[in-house]
Coordinates of C-alpha atoms in Angstrom, one line a residue:
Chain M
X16 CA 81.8 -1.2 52.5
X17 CA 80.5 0.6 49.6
X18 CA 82.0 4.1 48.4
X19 CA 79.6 6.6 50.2
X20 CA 78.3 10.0 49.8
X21 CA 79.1 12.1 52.7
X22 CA 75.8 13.4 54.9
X23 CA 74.1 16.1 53.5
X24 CA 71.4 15.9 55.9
X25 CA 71.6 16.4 59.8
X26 CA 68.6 14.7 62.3
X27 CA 68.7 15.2 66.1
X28 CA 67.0 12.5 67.7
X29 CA 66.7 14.1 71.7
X30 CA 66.3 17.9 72.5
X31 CA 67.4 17.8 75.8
X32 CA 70.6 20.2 76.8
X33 CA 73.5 18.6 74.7
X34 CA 70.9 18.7 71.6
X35 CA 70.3 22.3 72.4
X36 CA 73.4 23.2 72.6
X37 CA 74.5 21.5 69.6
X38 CA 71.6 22.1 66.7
X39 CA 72.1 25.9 67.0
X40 CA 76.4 25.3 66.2
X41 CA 75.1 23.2 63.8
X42 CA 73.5 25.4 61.9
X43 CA 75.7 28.1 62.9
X44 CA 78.8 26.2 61.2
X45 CA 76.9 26.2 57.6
X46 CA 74.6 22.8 58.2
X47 CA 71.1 22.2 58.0
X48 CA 69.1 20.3 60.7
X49 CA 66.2 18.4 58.2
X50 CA 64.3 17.2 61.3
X51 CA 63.8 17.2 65.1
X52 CA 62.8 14.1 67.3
X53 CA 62.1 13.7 71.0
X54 CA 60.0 11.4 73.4
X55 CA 58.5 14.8 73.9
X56 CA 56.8 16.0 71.1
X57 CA 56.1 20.3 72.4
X58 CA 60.1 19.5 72.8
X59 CA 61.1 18.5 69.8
X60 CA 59.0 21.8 68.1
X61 CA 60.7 24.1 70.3
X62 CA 63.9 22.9 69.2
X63 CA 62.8 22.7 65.6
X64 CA 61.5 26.4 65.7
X65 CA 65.1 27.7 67.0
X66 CA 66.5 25.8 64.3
X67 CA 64.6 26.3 61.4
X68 CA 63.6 22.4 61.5
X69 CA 60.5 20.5 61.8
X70 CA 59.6 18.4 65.0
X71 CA 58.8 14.8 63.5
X72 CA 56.5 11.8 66.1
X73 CA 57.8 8.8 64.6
X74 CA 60.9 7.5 64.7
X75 CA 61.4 6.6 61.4
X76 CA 63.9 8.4 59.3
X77 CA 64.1 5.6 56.8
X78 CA 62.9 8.6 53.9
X79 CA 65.4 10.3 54.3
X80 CA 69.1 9.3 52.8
X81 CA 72.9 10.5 52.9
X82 CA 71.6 11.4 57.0
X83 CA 74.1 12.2 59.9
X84 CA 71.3 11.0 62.5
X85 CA 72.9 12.5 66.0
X86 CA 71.3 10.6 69.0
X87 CA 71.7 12.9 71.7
X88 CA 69.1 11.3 74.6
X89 CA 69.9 10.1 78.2
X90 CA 72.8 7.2 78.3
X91 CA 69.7 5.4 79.9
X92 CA 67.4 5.8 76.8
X93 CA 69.9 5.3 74.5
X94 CA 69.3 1.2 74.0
X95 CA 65.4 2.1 73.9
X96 CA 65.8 4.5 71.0
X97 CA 68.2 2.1 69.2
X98 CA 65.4 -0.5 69.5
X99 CA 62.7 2.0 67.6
X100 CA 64.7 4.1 65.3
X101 CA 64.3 3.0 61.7
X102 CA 67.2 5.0 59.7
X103 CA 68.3 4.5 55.9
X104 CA 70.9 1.8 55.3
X105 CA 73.4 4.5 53.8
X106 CA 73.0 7.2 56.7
X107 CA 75.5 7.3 59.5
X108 CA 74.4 7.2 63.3
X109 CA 76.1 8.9 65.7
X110 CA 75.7 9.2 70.1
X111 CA 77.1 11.9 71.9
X112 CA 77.4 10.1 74.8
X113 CA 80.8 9.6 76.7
X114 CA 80.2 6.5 78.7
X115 CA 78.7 4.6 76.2
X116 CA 80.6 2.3 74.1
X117 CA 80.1 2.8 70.0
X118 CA 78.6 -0.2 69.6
X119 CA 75.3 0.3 71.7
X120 CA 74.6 1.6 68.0
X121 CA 75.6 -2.0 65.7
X122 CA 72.1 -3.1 65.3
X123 CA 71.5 0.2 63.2
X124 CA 74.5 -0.9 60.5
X125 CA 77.9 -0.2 60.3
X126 CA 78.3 3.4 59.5
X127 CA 78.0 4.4 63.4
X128 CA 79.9 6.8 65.0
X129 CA 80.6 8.8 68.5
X130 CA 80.3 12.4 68.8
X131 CA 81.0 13.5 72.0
X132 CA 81.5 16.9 73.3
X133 CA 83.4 17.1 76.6
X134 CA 81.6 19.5 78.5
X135 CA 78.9 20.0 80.4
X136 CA 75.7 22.4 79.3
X137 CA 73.0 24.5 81.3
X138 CA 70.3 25.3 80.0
X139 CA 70.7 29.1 80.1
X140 CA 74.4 29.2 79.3
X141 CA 75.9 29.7 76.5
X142 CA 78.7 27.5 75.4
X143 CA 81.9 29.0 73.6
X144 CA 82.3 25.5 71.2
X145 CA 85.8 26.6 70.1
X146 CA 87.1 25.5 73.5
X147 CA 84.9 22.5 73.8
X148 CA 87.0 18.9 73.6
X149 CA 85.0 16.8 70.9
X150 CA 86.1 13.3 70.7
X151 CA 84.7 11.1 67.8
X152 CA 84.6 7.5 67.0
X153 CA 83.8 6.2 63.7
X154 CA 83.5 2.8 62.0
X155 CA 85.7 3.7 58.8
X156 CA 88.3 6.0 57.7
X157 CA 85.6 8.1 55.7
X158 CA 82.7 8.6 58.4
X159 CA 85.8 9.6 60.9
X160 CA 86.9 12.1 58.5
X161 CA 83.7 13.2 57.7
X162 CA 82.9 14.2 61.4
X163 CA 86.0 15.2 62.5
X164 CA 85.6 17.8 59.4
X165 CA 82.1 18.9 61.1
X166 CA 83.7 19.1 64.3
X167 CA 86.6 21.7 63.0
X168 CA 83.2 23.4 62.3
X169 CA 82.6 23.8 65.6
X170 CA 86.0 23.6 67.6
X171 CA 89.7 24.0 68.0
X172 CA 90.2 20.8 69.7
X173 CA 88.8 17.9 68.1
X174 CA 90.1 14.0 68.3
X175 CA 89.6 10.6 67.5
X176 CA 89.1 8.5 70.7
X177 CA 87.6 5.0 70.9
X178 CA 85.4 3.9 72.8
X179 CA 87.8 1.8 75.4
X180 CA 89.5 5.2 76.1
X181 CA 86.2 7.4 76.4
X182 CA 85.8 4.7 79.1
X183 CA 89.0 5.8 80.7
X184 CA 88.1 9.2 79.9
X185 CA 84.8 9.3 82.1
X186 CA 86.6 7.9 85.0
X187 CA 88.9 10.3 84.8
X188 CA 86.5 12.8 84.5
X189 CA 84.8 11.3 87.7
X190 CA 87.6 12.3 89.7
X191 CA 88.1 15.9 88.1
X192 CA 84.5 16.8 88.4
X193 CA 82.4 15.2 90.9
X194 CA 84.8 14.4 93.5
X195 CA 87.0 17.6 93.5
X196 CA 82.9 19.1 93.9
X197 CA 82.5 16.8 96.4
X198 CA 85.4 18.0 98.2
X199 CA 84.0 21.7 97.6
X200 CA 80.6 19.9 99.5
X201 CA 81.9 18.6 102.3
X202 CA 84.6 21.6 102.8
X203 CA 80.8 23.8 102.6
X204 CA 78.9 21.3 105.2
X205 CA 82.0 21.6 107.9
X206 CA 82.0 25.5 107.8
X207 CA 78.4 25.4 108.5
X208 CA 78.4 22.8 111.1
X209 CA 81.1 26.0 112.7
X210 CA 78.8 28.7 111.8
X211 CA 81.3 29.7 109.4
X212 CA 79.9 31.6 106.1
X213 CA 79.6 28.3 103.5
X214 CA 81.3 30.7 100.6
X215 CA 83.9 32.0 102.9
X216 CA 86.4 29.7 100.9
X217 CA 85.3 30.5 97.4
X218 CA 88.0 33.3 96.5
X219 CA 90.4 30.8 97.4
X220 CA 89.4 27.7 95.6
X221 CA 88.9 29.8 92.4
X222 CA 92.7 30.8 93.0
X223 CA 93.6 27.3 93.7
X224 CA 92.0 25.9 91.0
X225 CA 92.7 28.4 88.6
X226 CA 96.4 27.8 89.3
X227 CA 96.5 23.7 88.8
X228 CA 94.8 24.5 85.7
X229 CA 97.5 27.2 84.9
X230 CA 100.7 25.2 85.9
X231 CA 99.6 21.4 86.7
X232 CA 97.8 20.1 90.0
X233 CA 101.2 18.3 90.7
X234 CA 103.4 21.7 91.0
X235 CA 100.6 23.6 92.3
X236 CA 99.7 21.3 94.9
X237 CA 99.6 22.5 98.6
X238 CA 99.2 21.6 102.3
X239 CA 100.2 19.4 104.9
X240 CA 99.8 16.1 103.4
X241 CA 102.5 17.4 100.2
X242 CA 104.4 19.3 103.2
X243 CA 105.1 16.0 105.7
X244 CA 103.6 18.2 108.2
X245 CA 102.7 15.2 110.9
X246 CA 101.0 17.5 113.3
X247 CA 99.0 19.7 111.8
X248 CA 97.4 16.2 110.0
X249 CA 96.9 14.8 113.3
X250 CA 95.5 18.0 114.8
X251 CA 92.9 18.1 111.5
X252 CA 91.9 13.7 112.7
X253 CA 91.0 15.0 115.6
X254 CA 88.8 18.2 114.7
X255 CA 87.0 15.5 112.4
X256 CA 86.5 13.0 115.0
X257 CA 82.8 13.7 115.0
X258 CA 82.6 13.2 111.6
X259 CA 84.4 9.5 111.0
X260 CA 83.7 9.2 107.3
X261 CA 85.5 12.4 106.7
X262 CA 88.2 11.6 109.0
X263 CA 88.7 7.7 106.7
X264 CA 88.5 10.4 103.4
X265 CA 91.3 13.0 105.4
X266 CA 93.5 10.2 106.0
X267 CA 93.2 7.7 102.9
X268 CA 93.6 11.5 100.2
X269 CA 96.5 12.7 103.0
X270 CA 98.3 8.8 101.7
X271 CA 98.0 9.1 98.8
X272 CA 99.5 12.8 98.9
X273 CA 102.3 12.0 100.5
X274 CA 102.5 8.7 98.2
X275 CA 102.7 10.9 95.3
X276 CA 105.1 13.5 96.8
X277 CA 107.7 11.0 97.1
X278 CA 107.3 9.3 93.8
X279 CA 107.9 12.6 92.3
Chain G
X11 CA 94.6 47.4 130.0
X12 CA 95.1 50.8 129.8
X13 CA 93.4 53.1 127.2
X14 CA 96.5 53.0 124.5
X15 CA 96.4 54.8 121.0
X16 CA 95.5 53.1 118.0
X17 CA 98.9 52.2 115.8
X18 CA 100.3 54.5 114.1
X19 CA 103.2 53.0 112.2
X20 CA 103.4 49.3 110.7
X21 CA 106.4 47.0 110.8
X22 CA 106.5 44.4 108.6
X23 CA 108.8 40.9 109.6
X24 CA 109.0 38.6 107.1
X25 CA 109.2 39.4 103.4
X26 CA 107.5 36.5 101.5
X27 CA 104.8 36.0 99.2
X28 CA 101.8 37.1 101.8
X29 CA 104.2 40.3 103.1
X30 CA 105.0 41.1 99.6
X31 CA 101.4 41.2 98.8
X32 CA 100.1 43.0 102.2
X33 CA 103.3 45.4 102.2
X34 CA 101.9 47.3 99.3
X35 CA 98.1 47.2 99.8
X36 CA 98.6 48.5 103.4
X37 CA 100.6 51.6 102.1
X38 CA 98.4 52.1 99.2
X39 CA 95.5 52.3 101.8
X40 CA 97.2 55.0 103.7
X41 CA 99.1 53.4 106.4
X42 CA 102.7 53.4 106.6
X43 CA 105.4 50.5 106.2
X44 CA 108.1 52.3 109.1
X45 CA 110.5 49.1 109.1
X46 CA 111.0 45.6 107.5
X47 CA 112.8 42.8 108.2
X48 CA 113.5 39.7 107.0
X49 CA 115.6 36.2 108.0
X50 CA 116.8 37.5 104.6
X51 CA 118.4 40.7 104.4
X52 CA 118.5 41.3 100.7
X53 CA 114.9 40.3 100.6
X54 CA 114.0 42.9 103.3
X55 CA 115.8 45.4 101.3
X56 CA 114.0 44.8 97.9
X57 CA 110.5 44.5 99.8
X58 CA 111.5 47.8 101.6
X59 CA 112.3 49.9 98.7
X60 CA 109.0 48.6 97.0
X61 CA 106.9 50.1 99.9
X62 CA 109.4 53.2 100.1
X63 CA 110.8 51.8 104.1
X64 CA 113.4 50.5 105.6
X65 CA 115.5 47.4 105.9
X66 CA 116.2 46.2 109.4
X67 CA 118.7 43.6 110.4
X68 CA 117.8 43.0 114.3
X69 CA 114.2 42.2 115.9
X70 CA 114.7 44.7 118.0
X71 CA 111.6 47.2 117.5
X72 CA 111.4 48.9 121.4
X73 CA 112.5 52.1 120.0
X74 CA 109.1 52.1 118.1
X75 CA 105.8 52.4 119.9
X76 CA 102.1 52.7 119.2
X77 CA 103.5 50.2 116.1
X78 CA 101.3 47.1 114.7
X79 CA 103.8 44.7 114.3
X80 CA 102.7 41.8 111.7
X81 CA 104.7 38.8 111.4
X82 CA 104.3 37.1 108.3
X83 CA 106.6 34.1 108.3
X84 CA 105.9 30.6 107.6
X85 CA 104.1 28.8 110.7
X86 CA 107.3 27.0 111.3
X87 CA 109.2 29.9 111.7
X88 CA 106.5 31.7 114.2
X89 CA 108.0 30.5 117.5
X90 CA 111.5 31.4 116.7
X91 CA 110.8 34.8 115.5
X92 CA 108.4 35.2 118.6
X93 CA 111.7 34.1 121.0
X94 CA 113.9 36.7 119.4
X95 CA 111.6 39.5 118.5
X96 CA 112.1 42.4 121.3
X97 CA 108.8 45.0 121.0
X98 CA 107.6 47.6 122.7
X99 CA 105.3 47.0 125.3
X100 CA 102.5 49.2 123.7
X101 CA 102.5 47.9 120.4
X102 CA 100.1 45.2 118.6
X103 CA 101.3 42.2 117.5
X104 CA 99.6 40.4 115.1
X105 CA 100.3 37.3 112.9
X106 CA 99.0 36.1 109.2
X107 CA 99.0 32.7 109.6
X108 CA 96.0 30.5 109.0
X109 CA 96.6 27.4 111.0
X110 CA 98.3 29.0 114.2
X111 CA 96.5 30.1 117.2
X112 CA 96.8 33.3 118.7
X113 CA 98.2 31.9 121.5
X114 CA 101.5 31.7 119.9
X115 CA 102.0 35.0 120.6
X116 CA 101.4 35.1 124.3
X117 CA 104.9 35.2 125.7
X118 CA 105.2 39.3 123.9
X119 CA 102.0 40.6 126.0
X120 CA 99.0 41.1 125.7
X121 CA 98.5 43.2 122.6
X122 CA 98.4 40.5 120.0
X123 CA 95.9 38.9 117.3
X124 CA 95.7 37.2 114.2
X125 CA 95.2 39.1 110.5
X126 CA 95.0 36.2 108.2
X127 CA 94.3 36.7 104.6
X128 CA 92.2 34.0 103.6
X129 CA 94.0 33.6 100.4
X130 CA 97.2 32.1 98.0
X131 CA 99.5 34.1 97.1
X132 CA 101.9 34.0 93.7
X133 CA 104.9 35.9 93.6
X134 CA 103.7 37.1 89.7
X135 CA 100.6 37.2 90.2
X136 CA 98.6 40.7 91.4
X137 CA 95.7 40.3 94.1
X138 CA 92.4 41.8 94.0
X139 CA 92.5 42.3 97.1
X140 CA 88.5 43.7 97.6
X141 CA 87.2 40.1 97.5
X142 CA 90.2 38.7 99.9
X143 CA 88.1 37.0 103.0
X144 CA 90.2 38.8 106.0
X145 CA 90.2 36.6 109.5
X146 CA 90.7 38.7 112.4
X147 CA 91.3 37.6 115.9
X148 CA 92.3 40.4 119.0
X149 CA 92.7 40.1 122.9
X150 CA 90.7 43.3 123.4
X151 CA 87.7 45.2 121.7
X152 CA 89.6 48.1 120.5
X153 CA 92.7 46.4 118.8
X154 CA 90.0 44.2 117.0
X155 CA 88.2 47.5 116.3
X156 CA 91.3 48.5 114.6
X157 CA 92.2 45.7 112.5
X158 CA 89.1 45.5 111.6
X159 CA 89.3 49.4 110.1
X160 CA 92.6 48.3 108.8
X161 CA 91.2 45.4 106.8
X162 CA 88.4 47.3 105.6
X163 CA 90.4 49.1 103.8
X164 CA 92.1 46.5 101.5
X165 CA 88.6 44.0 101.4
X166 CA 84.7 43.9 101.2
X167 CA 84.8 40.9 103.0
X168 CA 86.3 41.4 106.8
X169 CA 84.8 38.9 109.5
X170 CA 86.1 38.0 113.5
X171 CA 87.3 34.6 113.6
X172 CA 88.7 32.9 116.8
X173 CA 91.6 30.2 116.5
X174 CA 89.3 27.5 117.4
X175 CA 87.1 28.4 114.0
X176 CA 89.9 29.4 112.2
X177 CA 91.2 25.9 113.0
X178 CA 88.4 24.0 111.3
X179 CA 88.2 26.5 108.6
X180 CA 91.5 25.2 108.2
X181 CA 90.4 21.9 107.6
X182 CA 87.6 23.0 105.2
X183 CA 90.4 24.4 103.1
X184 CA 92.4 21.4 103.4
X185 CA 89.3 20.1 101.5
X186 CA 88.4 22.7 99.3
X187 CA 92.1 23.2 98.0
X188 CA 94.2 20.6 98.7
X189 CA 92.3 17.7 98.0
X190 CA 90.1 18.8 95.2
X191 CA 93.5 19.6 93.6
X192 CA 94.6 16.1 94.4
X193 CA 91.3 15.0 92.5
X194 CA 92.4 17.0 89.3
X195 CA 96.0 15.3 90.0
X196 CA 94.9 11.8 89.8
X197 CA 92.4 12.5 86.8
X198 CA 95.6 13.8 85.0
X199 CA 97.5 10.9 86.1
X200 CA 94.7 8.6 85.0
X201 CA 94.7 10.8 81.8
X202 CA 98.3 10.2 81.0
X203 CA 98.6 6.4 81.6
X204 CA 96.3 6.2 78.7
X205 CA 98.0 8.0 76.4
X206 CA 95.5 10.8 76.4
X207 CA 95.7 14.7 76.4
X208 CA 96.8 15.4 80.6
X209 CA 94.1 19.1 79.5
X210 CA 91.5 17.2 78.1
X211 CA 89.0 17.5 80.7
X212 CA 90.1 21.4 81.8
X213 CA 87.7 22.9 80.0
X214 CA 84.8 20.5 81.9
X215 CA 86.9 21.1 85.3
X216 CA 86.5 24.5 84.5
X217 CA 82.4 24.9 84.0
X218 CA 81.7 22.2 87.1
X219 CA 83.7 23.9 89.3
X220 CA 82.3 27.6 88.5
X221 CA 79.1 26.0 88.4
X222 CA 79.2 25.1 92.3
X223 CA 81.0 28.1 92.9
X224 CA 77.0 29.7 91.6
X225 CA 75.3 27.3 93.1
X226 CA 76.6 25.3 95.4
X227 CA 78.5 22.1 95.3
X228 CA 75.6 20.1 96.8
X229 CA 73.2 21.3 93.9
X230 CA 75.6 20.9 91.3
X231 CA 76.8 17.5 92.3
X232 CA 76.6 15.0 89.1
X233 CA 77.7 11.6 88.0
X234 CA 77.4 8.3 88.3
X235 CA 77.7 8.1 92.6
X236 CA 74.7 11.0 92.7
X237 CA 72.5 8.8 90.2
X238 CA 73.3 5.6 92.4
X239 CA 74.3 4.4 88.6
X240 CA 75.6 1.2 90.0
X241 CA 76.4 -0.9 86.7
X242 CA 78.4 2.6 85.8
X243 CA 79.9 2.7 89.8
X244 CA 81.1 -1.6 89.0
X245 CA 82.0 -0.6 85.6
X246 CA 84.9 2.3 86.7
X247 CA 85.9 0.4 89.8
X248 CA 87.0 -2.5 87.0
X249 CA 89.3 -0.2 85.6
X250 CA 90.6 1.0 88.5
X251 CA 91.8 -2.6 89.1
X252 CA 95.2 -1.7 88.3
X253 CA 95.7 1.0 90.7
X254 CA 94.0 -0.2 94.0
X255 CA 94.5 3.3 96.0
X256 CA 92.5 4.7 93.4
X257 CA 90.0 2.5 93.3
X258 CA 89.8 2.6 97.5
X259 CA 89.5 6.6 96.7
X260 CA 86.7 6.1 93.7
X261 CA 84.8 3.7 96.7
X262 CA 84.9 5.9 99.5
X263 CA 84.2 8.8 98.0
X264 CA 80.8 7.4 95.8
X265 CA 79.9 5.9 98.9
X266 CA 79.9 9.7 100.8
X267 CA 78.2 11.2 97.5
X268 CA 75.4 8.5 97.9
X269 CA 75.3 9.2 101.6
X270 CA 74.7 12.8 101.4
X271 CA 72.6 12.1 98.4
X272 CA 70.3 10.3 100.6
X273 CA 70.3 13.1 103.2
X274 CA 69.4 15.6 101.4

């Protein structure tokens, strides 16, 4: 690969949340956005506007040169807007998606990347960036030390992962986020079937959590299952008998407490 | 039952993390701490001179009357201290415990109830105690009329729940707590056997889980499961090929997301 100029030039292909989140630090950290793109146009000028940009229809960047083109769309539309995008041989290409592998992006050349920032954004909340995980990928040495410097821009806690670990990664994250929230759901949907308030246990799981967080969920973890405490578990079966599938969850997480316990 | 004062006094027995906590926020509400003892004596002295009492070496409280007695040991230690305890026949005796019925307390009369905290405690760590969920429980009106104007004056939040409810809300925490902690266990687990950061994904556990906390779990639920993503669902049971309880947990639980996906 030839000796290349690092991007001068930023465009964000998607203005959905993670693009809106991420044009503003952008600009914030010193770059400049040359153009907006999105399947929706009045989107795209929105985003534009809040960062001094312009909101471009076609997908065809092939004008401009020494790009950073960020692809921030869903993982879904990611292999459609691959398909369409016409980008300059020397720009590099980046997604900022975490379960897609790096090379959904090979048909566009070889200076691809990852740039994936490990959090999740609303729409009215701001994010503080300088706690924000934001793991890379890059095809060579130079692209990967060209975005890991935009990065630092942005945060304290950038690193290189590859796309086999960002694999590993989402899993991971599968458990930490949508199954401990499932637990908060069907902890919610069992004080309501009592009549119980459905927030009653909020002050405590904000404690609890705060604390695995604090001191690891190994040492902070609680209960009967990590206590070998045989009859309250068989007291909670039978409160859930009317609810079998939660009694299979009780039992089958209660194992594999107590599997853990002793292993430690 | 005859017409009987309200307490006037409070004896404290047991001197761990929830009387070390309670101790203190009773006196500084007004009430007064007139004994304390513990199965530990030097621990009944320090928690004594913290709330300016005294340090008691039997269970022998008959000389007091018109006392609430609360009994904060651990549930395994409740039917002991119950055998040996020796109170005055017109004091209240309650106990903190969350997964114990009020029953426990039958054999010393019939002025007892429950006064359960709904929350963990850390030895370091200070309490606000204003937005602690208190869980009361009484054999008659007027002592629940009283704990509930004790409660009141430590927390916002002060509701009547009978063992049978505080039994499932028991098992709602077991969910909430224990198991979403077990979630954030495995994640780090999963984390570490690929060589990556064990904190990576705090800062994401963090936002999701304050996010249902504002919203509700059921609205905030994301991922792969909640789309029915099924080439994503295939995709992370593959990797869990090397660690089958996991990838029993990872099926069970996207199958109840899906479920109460389709529910709702």
């Amino acid at each position: 690969m030839p000796n290349v100029p690092e991007p001068a030039n930023i465009i964000m292909v998607g203005a959905g949340r993670v693009a809106w989140h991420l044009a503003p630090a952008l600009t914030a950290g010193g770059y400049s956005i040359k153009a907006v793109w999105s399947r929706s146009l009045p989107n795209a000028q929105a985003l534009a506007k809040e960062v001094n940009s312009v909101a471009v229809e076609a997908l065809d960047f092939t004008q401009l040169r020494n790009a950073l083109v960020i692809i921030s769309v869903t993982d879904g539309a990611l292999p459609q807007v691959v398909e369409n995008i016409k980008v300059s041989e020397n720009n590099l290409v980046v997604h900022t998606s975490g379960s897609v592998g790096m090379e959904v992006l090979a048909p566009l050349g070889e200076r691809i990347g990852v740039f994936y920032p490990l959090q999740t954004f609303s729409k009215e909340k701001k994010v503080d960036w300088q706690t924000v995980p934001i793991c890379l990928e890059a095809n060579t040495a130079a692209d990967e030390g060209f975005l890991k410097k935009l990065a630092g821009k942005l945060s304290n806690k950038v690193l290189t992962v590859s796309s086999a670990e960002r694999s590993r990664l989402h899993v991971a994250a599968v458990f930490a986020c949508n199954f401990s929230n499932h637990m908060l759901n069907i902890a919610g949907k069992l004080l309501q079937s009592h009549s119980l308030p459905t927030d009653l246990l909020n002050p405590l799981v904000k404690e609890t959590l705060e604390k695995a967080l604090e001191i690891s969920p190994a040492a902070a973890q609680t209960g009967p299952a990590r206590r070998g405490d045989e009859a309250v578990l068989q007291k909670h079966l039978h409160l859930l008998a009317d609810t079998p599938g939660w009694q299979d969850i009780y039992k089958i997480l209660s194992q594999d407490i107590q599997r853990l316990a002793e292993q430690s």
